[in-house]
mmCIF file of C-alpha atoms in Angstrom:
data_model
loop_
_atom_site.group_PDB
_atom_site.id
_atom_site.type_symbol
_atom_site.label_atom_id
_atom_site.label_comp_id
_atom_site.label_asym_id
_atom_site.label_seq_id
_atom_site.Cartn_x
_atom_site.Cartn_y
_atom_site.Cartn_z
ATOM 1 C CA GLU A 411 36.744 19.788 42.271
ATOM 2 C CA ILE A 412 32.914 20.152 43.902
ATOM 3 C CA ILE A 413 32.521 24.020 44.187
ATOM 4 C CA SER A 414 28.947 24.914 45.342
ATOM 5 C CA ASP A 415 27.104 27.585 45.546
ATOM 6 C CA ASP A 416 23.203 29.216 46.194
ATOM 7 C CA TYR A 417 21.827 26.935 43.358
ATOM 8 C CA PHE A 418 23.973 24.623 41.513
ATOM 9 C CA TYR A 419 27.007 21.827 42.352
ATOM 10 C CA ASN A 420 29.422 22.565 40.112
ATOM 11 C CA MET A 421 32.235 19.817 39.215
ATOM 12 C CA ILE A 422 35.226 20.628 37.398
ATOM 13 C CA VAL A 423 37.225 18.089 35.382
ATOM 14 C CA LYS A 424 40.468 19.106 33.520
ATOM 15 C CA ASP A 425 43.493 17.795 32.494
ATOM 16 C CA GLN A 426 46.830 18.840 30.835
ATOM 17 C CA GLY A 427 46.599 16.745 27.298
ATOM 18 C CA VAL A 428 46.772 17.864 23.478
ATOM 19 C CA GLY A 429 43.192 19.670 23.637
ATOM 20 C CA ILE A 430 40.781 20.051 21.303
ATOM 21 C CA PRO A 431 40.517 22.077 18.597
ATOM 22 C CA GLU A 432 38.001 24.768 18.565
ATOM 23 C CA ASP A 433 36.174 23.946 15.636
ATOM 24 C CA GLU A 434 35.918 20.222 16.829
ATOM 25 C CA LEU A 435 34.064 21.736 20.538
ATOM 26 C CA SER A 436 30.865 21.268 19.103
ATOM 27 C CA ARG A 437 31.038 17.335 17.758
ATOM 28 C CA ILE A 438 32.677 16.426 21.634
ATOM 29 C CA PHE A 439 29.080 15.276 22.168
ATOM 30 C CA GLU A 440 27.932 12.997 19.118
ATOM 31 C CA PRO A 441 28.200 9.148 19.732
ATOM 32 C CA LEU A 442 31.103 7.842 17.864
ATOM 33 C CA TYR A 443 33.007 11.385 16.660
ATOM 34 C CA ARG A 444 36.352 10.983 17.588
ATOM 35 C CA GLY A 445 39.115 14.286 17.626
ATOM 36 C CA THR A 446 41.243 14.704 14.843
ATOM 37 C CA ASN A 447 44.313 15.220 16.871
ATOM 38 C CA VAL A 448 43.408 12.264 18.572
ATOM 39 C CA ARG A 449 42.246 9.537 16.067
ATOM 40 C CA ASN A 450 45.221 7.902 15.114
ATOM 41 C CA ASN A 451 47.235 7.482 18.649
ATOM 42 C CA THR A 452 45.145 7.482 21.596
ATOM 43 C CA PHE A 453 42.484 4.346 21.727
ATOM 44 C CA GLY A 454 38.779 5.416 22.305
ATOM 45 C CA THR A 455 35.680 4.778 20.949
ATOM 46 C CA GLY A 456 34.043 7.907 20.663
ATOM 47 C CA LEU A 457 31.558 6.685 22.927
ATOM 48 C CA GLY A 458 32.042 8.405 26.487
ATOM 49 C CA LEU A 459 31.333 11.849 26.286
ATOM 50 C CA ALA A 460 28.188 10.977 24.448
ATOM 51 C CA ILE A 461 27.516 8.813 27.671
ATOM 52 C CA VAL A 462 28.080 11.750 30.085
ATOM 53 C CA GLN A 463 25.787 14.101 28.473
ATOM 54 C CA LYS A 464 23.046 11.688 28.612
ATOM 55 C CA TYR A 465 22.988 11.497 31.999
ATOM 56 C CA VAL A 466 23.932 14.709 32.889
ATOM 57 C CA GLU A 467 20.624 15.380 31.069
ATOM 58 C CA MET A 468 19.046 13.251 33.262
ATOM 59 C CA LEU A 469 20.195 14.951 36.024
ATOM 60 C CA TYR A 470 18.277 18.225 34.745
ATOM 61 C CA ALA A 471 22.480 19.668 34.491
ATOM 62 C CA GLU A 472 24.497 21.488 32.068
ATOM 63 C CA ILE A 473 27.868 20.318 30.817
ATOM 64 C CA TYR A 474 30.691 23.119 29.679
ATOM 65 C CA VAL A 475 33.783 22.916 27.619
ATOM 66 C CA SER A 476 36.579 24.710 27.176
ATOM 67 C CA SER A 477 39.977 23.827 25.458
ATOM 68 C CA GLN A 478 43.198 25.293 25.226
ATOM 69 C CA PRO A 479 45.378 22.873 22.070
ATOM 70 C CA GLU A 480 48.627 21.586 23.711
ATOM 71 C CA GLU A 481 47.566 23.345 27.079
ATOM 72 C CA GLY A 482 44.384 21.157 27.523
ATOM 73 C CA THR A 483 40.452 20.622 28.015
ATOM 74 C CA ARG A 484 38.337 21.871 31.576
ATOM 75 C CA PHE A 485 34.476 19.926 31.623
ATOM 76 C CA ILE A 486 32.193 21.887 34.283
ATOM 77 C CA ILE A 487 28.965 20.185 34.896
ATOM 78 C CA SER A 488 26.360 22.042 36.868
ATOM 79 C CA ILE A 489 24.057 20.378 39.232
ATOM 80 C CA PRO A 490 20.782 22.245 40.608
ATOM 81 C CA LYS A 491 20.422 22.284 44.038
ATOM 82 C CA ASP A 492 17.001 22.224 43.928
ATOM 83 C CA PRO A 493 14.684 18.918 44.924
ATOM 84 C CA ASN A 494 11.451 20.296 42.913
ATOM 85 C CA ILE A 495 13.533 19.729 39.642
ATOM 86 C CA PHE A 496 13.191 15.717 40.068
#
């Protein structure tokens, strides 16, 4: 979903998965980090969100995450519209 206002394009990505434990949210953008609730039963390398964060930084954007265990996770990427920022 993309929502636009006067200053930002906000891209929202959400799922209805297992969620991310609150005490692990601060680490999910670390390269090679994999959550304890998916480490042994879901394939992954722990690189995806680290790469996403680097691209977000290249766009002078921000990424926000919220999650509820057993309900899912929601990411919002806010990209500035100001052409002078680039």
